[in-house]
């Protein structure tokens, strides 16, 4: 065989995975991040559970009802303030921008 035949093909060579270490590192980083989030969720849930148990044990139904209504009123007032501030400042600035662009 003289080597001029077109049926010859080069042997397959497997190249090393250069990014294999980086992929492992990224997976470990993601897993560590997920583990930290799970630990933080467990800690926050434990604190929430302790706070709820404390409030149930040391306060009366009337006090909890008063506190819940007070928090509801505060939340409604904060939402109203946010709405008014948005209407006063953001909408006013947007309308001024639109007026400047008119020919």
PDB file of C-alpha atoms in Angstrom:
ATOM      1  CA  UNK A   1       0.000   0.000   0.000  1.00  0.00           C
ATOM      2  CA  UNK A   2       1.554   3.294  -1.099  1.00  0.00           C
ATOM      3  CA  UNK A   3      -0.404   5.672   1.270  1.00  0.00           C
ATOM      4  CA  UNK A   4      -2.188   7.560  -1.521  1.00  0.00           C
ATOM      5  CA  UNK A   5      -5.529   5.927  -0.883  1.00  0.00           C
ATOM      6  CA  UNK A   6      -8.342   8.099   0.382  1.00  0.00           C
ATOM      7  CA  UNK A   7      -9.648   5.416   2.737  1.00  0.00           C
ATOM      8  CA  UNK A   8      -7.031   6.189   5.384  1.00  0.00           C
ATOM      9  CA  UNK A   9      -8.252   8.151   8.449  1.00  0.00           C
ATOM     10  CA  UNK A  10      -6.352   9.568  11.374  1.00  0.00           C
ATOM     11  CA  UNK A  11      -6.700   7.746  14.677  1.00  0.00           C
ATOM     12  CA  UNK A  12      -9.066   9.389  17.107  1.00  0.00           C
ATOM     13  CA  UNK A  13      -7.309  11.151  19.918  1.00  0.00           C
ATOM     14  CA  UNK A  14      -9.159  12.124  23.050  1.00  0.00           C
ATOM     15  CA  UNK A  15      -8.159  15.551  24.252  1.00  0.00           C
ATOM     16  CA  UNK A  16      -8.132  16.258  27.982  1.00  0.00           C
ATOM     17  CA  UNK A  17     -10.999  18.265  29.401  1.00  0.00           C
ATOM     18  CA  UNK A  18      -9.388  21.570  30.257  1.00  0.00           C
ATOM     19  CA  UNK A  19     -12.506  22.964  31.897  1.00  0.00           C
ATOM     20  CA  UNK A  20     -13.267  19.894  33.963  1.00  0.00           C
ATOM     21  CA  UNK A  21     -11.734  21.405  37.117  1.00  0.00           C
ATOM     22  CA  UNK A  22     -13.636  24.677  36.614  1.00  0.00           C
ATOM     23  CA  UNK A  23     -16.925  22.809  36.156  1.00  0.00           C
ATOM     24  CA  UNK A  24     -16.334  20.901  39.383  1.00  0.00           C
ATOM     25  CA  UNK A  25     -15.408  24.128  41.159  1.00  0.00           C
ATOM     26  CA  UNK A  26     -18.564  25.851  39.861  1.00  0.00           C
ATOM     27  CA  UNK A  27     -20.748  22.934  40.972  1.00  0.00           C
ATOM     28  CA  UNK A  28     -19.153  22.959  44.425  1.00  0.00           C
ATOM     29  CA  UNK A  29     -19.651  26.719  44.649  1.00  0.00           C
ATOM     30  CA  UNK A  30     -23.311  26.393  43.664  1.00  0.00           C
ATOM     31  CA  UNK A  31     -23.828  23.544  46.130  1.00  0.00           C
ATOM     32  CA  UNK A  32     -22.165  25.543  48.932  1.00  0.00           C
ATOM     33  CA  UNK A  33     -24.363  28.542  48.073  1.00  0.00           C
ATOM     34  CA  UNK A  34     -27.495  26.359  48.142  1.00  0.00           C
ATOM     35  CA  UNK A  35     -26.409  24.816  51.448  1.00  0.00           C
ATOM     36  CA  UNK A  36     -25.881  28.272  52.954  1.00  0.00           C
ATOM     37  CA  UNK A  37     -29.342  29.339  51.802  1.00  0.00           C
ATOM     38  CA  UNK A  38     -30.897  26.197  53.299  1.00  0.00           C
ATOM     39  CA  UNK A  39     -29.071  26.774  56.594  1.00  0.00           C
ATOM     40  CA  UNK A  40     -30.180  30.403  56.654  1.00  0.00           C
ATOM     41  CA  UNK A  41     -33.786  29.379  55.933  1.00  0.00           C
ATOM     42  CA  UNK A  42     -33.665  26.857  58.781  1.00  0.00           C
ATOM     43  CA  UNK A  43     -32.224  29.449  61.170  1.00  0.00           C
ATOM     44  CA  UNK A  44     -34.830  32.051  60.197  1.00  0.00           C
ATOM     45  CA  UNK A  45     -37.648  29.510  60.480  1.00  0.00           C
ATOM     46  CA  UNK A  46     -36.366  28.501  63.926  1.00  0.00           C
ATOM     47  CA  UNK A  47     -36.297  32.152  65.043  1.00  0.00           C
ATOM     48  CA  UNK A  48     -39.793  32.686  63.618  1.00  0.00           C
ATOM     49  CA  UNK A  49     -41.035  29.583  65.416  1.00  0.00           C
ATOM     50  CA  UNK A  50     -39.518  30.733  68.713  1.00  0.00           C
ATOM     51  CA  UNK A  51     -41.038  34.215  68.333  1.00  0.00           C
ATOM     52  CA  UNK A  52     -44.476  32.746  67.573  1.00  0.00           C
ATOM     53  CA  UNK A  53     -44.288  30.333  70.498  1.00  0.00           C
ATOM     54  CA  UNK A  54     -43.171  33.149  72.809  1.00  0.00           C
ATOM     55  CA  UNK A  55     -46.002  35.419  71.684  1.00  0.00           C
ATOM     56  CA  UNK A  56     -48.563  32.634  72.033  1.00  0.00           C
ATOM     57  CA  UNK A  57     -47.335  31.766  75.515  1.00  0.00           C
ATOM     58  CA  UNK A  58     -46.904  35.250  76.961  1.00  0.00           C
ATOM     59  CA  UNK A  59     -49.640  37.358  75.344  1.00  0.00           C
ATOM     60  CA  UNK A  60     -53.387  37.212  75.449  1.00  0.00           C
ATOM     61  CA  UNK A  61     -55.659  36.848  72.453  1.00  0.00           C
ATOM     62  CA  UNK A  62     -56.757  40.437  72.853  1.00  0.00           C
ATOM     63  CA  UNK A  63     -53.153  41.724  72.780  1.00  0.00           C
ATOM     64  CA  UNK A  64     -52.320  39.702  69.664  1.00  0.00           C
ATOM     65  CA  UNK A  65     -55.493  40.933  67.944  1.00  0.00           C
ATOM     66  CA  UNK A  66     -54.608  44.543  68.816  1.00  0.00           C
ATOM     67  CA  UNK A  67     -51.050  44.063  67.551  1.00  0.00           C
ATOM     68  CA  UNK A  68     -52.235  42.499  64.280  1.00  0.00           C
ATOM     69  CA  UNK A  69     -54.671  45.365  63.655  1.00  0.00           C
ATOM     70  CA  UNK A  70     -51.969  47.896  64.467  1.00  0.00           C
ATOM     71  CA  UNK A  71     -49.603  46.239  61.975  1.00  0.00           C
ATOM     72  CA  UNK A  72     -52.380  46.233  59.361  1.00  0.00           C
ATOM     73  CA  UNK A  73     -52.974  49.978  59.826  1.00  0.00           C
ATOM     74  CA  UNK A  74     -49.232  50.674  59.614  1.00  0.00           C
ATOM     75  CA  UNK A  75     -48.961  48.602  56.396  1.00  0.00           C
ATOM     76  CA  UNK A  76     -51.912  50.458  54.827  1.00  0.00           C
ATOM     77  CA  UNK A  77     -50.406  53.835  55.798  1.00  0.00           C
ATOM     78  CA  UNK A  78     -47.020  52.851  54.319  1.00  0.00           C
ATOM     79  CA  UNK A  79     -48.682  51.748  51.080  1.00  0.00           C
ATOM     80  CA  UNK A  80     -50.618  55.036  50.923  1.00  0.00           C
ATOM     81  CA  UNK A  81     -47.452  57.052  51.530  1.00  0.00           C
ATOM     82  CA  UNK A  82     -45.629  55.084  48.834  1.00  0.00           C
ATOM     83  CA  UNK A  83     -48.486  55.693  46.393  1.00  0.00           C
ATOM     84  CA  UNK A  84     -48.589  59.431  47.121  1.00  0.00           C
ATOM     85  CA  UNK A  85     -44.810  59.804  46.892  1.00  0.00           C
ATOM     86  CA  UNK A  86     -44.763  57.908  43.604  1.00  0.00           C
ATOM     87  CA  UNK A  87     -47.585  60.049  42.249  1.00  0.00           C
ATOM     88  CA  UNK A  88     -45.916  63.267  43.416  1.00  0.00           C
ATOM     89  CA  UNK A  89     -42.347  62.653  42.306  1.00  0.00           C
ATOM     90  CA  UNK A  90     -42.093  59.865  39.741  1.00  0.00           C
ATOM     91  CA  UNK A  91     -45.156  60.732  37.675  1.00  0.00           C
ATOM     92  CA  UNK A  92     -44.257  64.432  37.786  1.00  0.00           C
ATOM     93  CA  UNK A  93     -40.736  63.731  36.544  1.00  0.00           C
ATOM     94  CA  UNK A  94     -42.040  61.424  33.818  1.00  0.00           C
ATOM     95  CA  UNK A  95     -44.561  64.002  32.639  1.00  0.00           C
ATOM     96  CA  UNK A  96     -41.822  66.677  32.548  1.00  0.00           C
ATOM     97  CA  UNK A  97     -39.638  64.383  30.442  1.00  0.00           C
ATOM     98  CA  UNK A  98     -42.522  63.808  28.040  1.00  0.00           C
ATOM     99  CA  UNK A  99     -43.178  67.565  27.775  1.00  0.00           C
ATOM    100  CA  UNK A 100     -39.542  68.286  26.957  1.00  0.00           C
ATOM    101  CA  UNK A 101     -39.641  65.821  24.087  1.00  0.00           C
ATOM    102  CA  UNK A 102     -42.664  67.410  22.437  1.00  0.00           C
ATOM    103  CA  UNK A 103     -41.773  69.521  19.391  1.00  0.00           C
TER     104      UNK A 103
END
